[in-house]
Amino acid sequence: MSENSVGKSYPRVDARGKVTGQTLYSGDLVMKGMLHMKILMAERPHARVKDIRVEKALASPGVVAVYTAKDVPLNEYGLQIPDQPVLCGPGASKPHTDIVRFVGDQVAVVVANFEVEAEAAMKLIEVDYEDLPLLSDPITAMRPDAPLLHPDRGATNVCVHYKIRKGNVDAAFANADVIVEGEYHTPVQEHAYLQPEAGLAYIDEQGLVTVEAAGQWTHADRETIAHALGLPDEMVRVVYPAIGGAFGGREDMSVQIVLALAAWKLQRPVKIVWSRRESIIGHGKRHEVFLKAKWGATSEGKLVAAESELVGDGGAYMYTSNKVLGNAAITSTGPYFIPNVKVDVYGVYTNNLPGAAFRGFGAPQALFMAESQMNKLAEQLGMDAVEFRLLNALRDGDTLGVGTPAPNPVSIVECIEAARDKFGWKKRNTQHATRNKQRASIVRGRGFAAGFKNVGFSFGYQENCWAKVEIHGNGAMDRVIVHHAGAEVGQGTHTVMIQMAAQVLGIPESKVELRTSDSATQGNPGSASASRLTFMAGNSIKGAAEAALAKWNVEERPAIAEFKYLAPRTTPFDKETGYSMPNFQYAYVAQAAEVEVDTETGHVRVIRLVSADDVGKAINPDLVVGQIEGAVVQAHGYALLEEYKMKDGKVLTDQFSTYLIPTIWDIPEKVESVLVEVPDPNGPWGARGMGELPYLPVAPAIAAAIHDATGVWISEFPFTPERVLRALGKIE
């Protein structure tokens, strides 16, 4: 038997190939006889496509084919509902698919011998548009007299509405000693993957339409592609090469369907790589959310009521707005026990880019509101922010806003205490701001925030995950092959898969081989999202390895076993009250931040951020720390720097020269990770999912620190110098 593999910081199995350049990403793929594709995007937010003329493009040098809506067998797709055309234009098989609803809607594709030829031909396509009324604001789009963006989807642009009704908020507010009301606004965020959307499609040796492109769920991608092409699922194969970042944004299709369409029709390999501008305007972003809150507490510091309204800009199509905003509804009360809750959450169709999954999945937006309310209430009560949280933190048996207890064990208290202790948080009831001795304009402050998020899919979906393990050898185990289609999106999941198999079988990690991410040869893994993959893949690999080991022990050679893990059941929201058991587990986080604010320039610098995350069990501690640091940096960009600007449905920040993401010079000076390990009884070796956790409370922690330093609350971010100076009254 080898030393324990679980709990060890085993080196990443994909590290060498990635740092040497040997690993191939989607944009690196080549194949003999390969053609190149370019996509004509609408570049207008709302219009009817009256006519498309492609004759000049077809006659252009090197062009092999041009495809429009009439060439798509079933011109619809969508991860949740099929409300998006593959190509917008006349002559399609579905009604209302001749309308473009955002600037990145795809109108035509050109396939040529070389990319430069495809691009030149694309510019020769002539499209006649009839512009339609623009809806760029979700509040306006909610009005009964607003033009309908999806007339086949009902009589309103409101595509999501969730209600939570727990107790009696009116009576509770009447008895509250302190009430705090606030309005908040959280911005759009660009995923900014290192590898933009790209892929290669071809017909494989079995005759399957094969798409190699980055994604997060092989089998969901296969189903979506097959549906649009009118093919059986088993005629389509999806393979993931190396994935250059995902963060939720690759859950939804971008280039896959049109690549498959062209390869299928031409029976030749076809490749595409989007430019950065195409990526920024052509694919979903983090939801912009408008929030209102009214929270009450007693003079002793006990929360009594929370009333909130959240309006999320769903953009042109559903994507995962229904799930993102469902999660926002759950997390809108923070990780606290509140006996009386009223929440209304709306998702609204507009002519903006679709709101998509993005790390945190609705919780960062909801928690910015919830944690800001908590910090304001603590101040009104004259209580320490940490003490106030500990007084109200969820404990085993406490009911969430949805009326049912959070699954045990609930570990938010342990996370708050761990962050407090690591940071060295001292209680005080007075304004903190300290001034820099060298520069009087620089003031320093500290802030605290906490959060929680589901592990795994929610609302009644039966969570499941497949794995297969083969043990080869005669007297001893010579090698083990693990088959699992779960996506490696940079989080290190393939490394921990090897560790978990090695742990069960008692062998060195070096004897374990992985076969990954091929829908043709592997069962359904579920998505690399919802902080679920270590939890779900771990349980499936553990089950398969244990079954294979049992066969090995009775001399079966090779010993091969498959296993499908089924997670505990969940239930959907009650339509009127939200009452439900929406998730089988949550994970918890608390953070403390220290910032410097220059009151002359408005510049905010994060000096130090402590993040205490309950991971249940750190399968690979170094990878967990990497996830925490990466999430904090990404959330820091969201909070301080990244400003995605649109006007009249058009993107103004369509390059990295105008949409600024953090560089090494912009990130927090010090990030300290605290691994809290309160085992989940259902998790593999007690592990909980944690990839999204460290992202959640960063913005409200920084907001509280800015307030501590300056005395002003800022209710929207990013906290740019201009916004800080305006809050300080230095500029109009």
Coordinates of C-alpha atoms in Angstrom, one line a residue, residues 433-444 596-598 605 607:
A433 CA -9.6 55.3 9.2
T434 CA -5.9 55.6 9.7
R435 CA -3.8 58.1 7.6
N436 CA -0.5 57.5 5.9
K437 CA 2.2 59.5 7.6
Q438 CA 3.9 60.2 4.3
R439 CA 0.7 61.2 2.4
A440 CA -2.2 62.6 4.3
S441 CA -4.6 61.8 1.4
I442 CA -4.1 58.0 1.9
V443 CA -6.5 56.4 4.4
R444 CA -6.7 52.8 5.4
E596 CA -5.8 51.9 1.1
V597 CA -7.9 54.7 -0.5
D598 CA -6.2 57.8 -2.0
R605 CA -5.4 49.4 -3.3
I607 CA -3.3 45.6 0.8

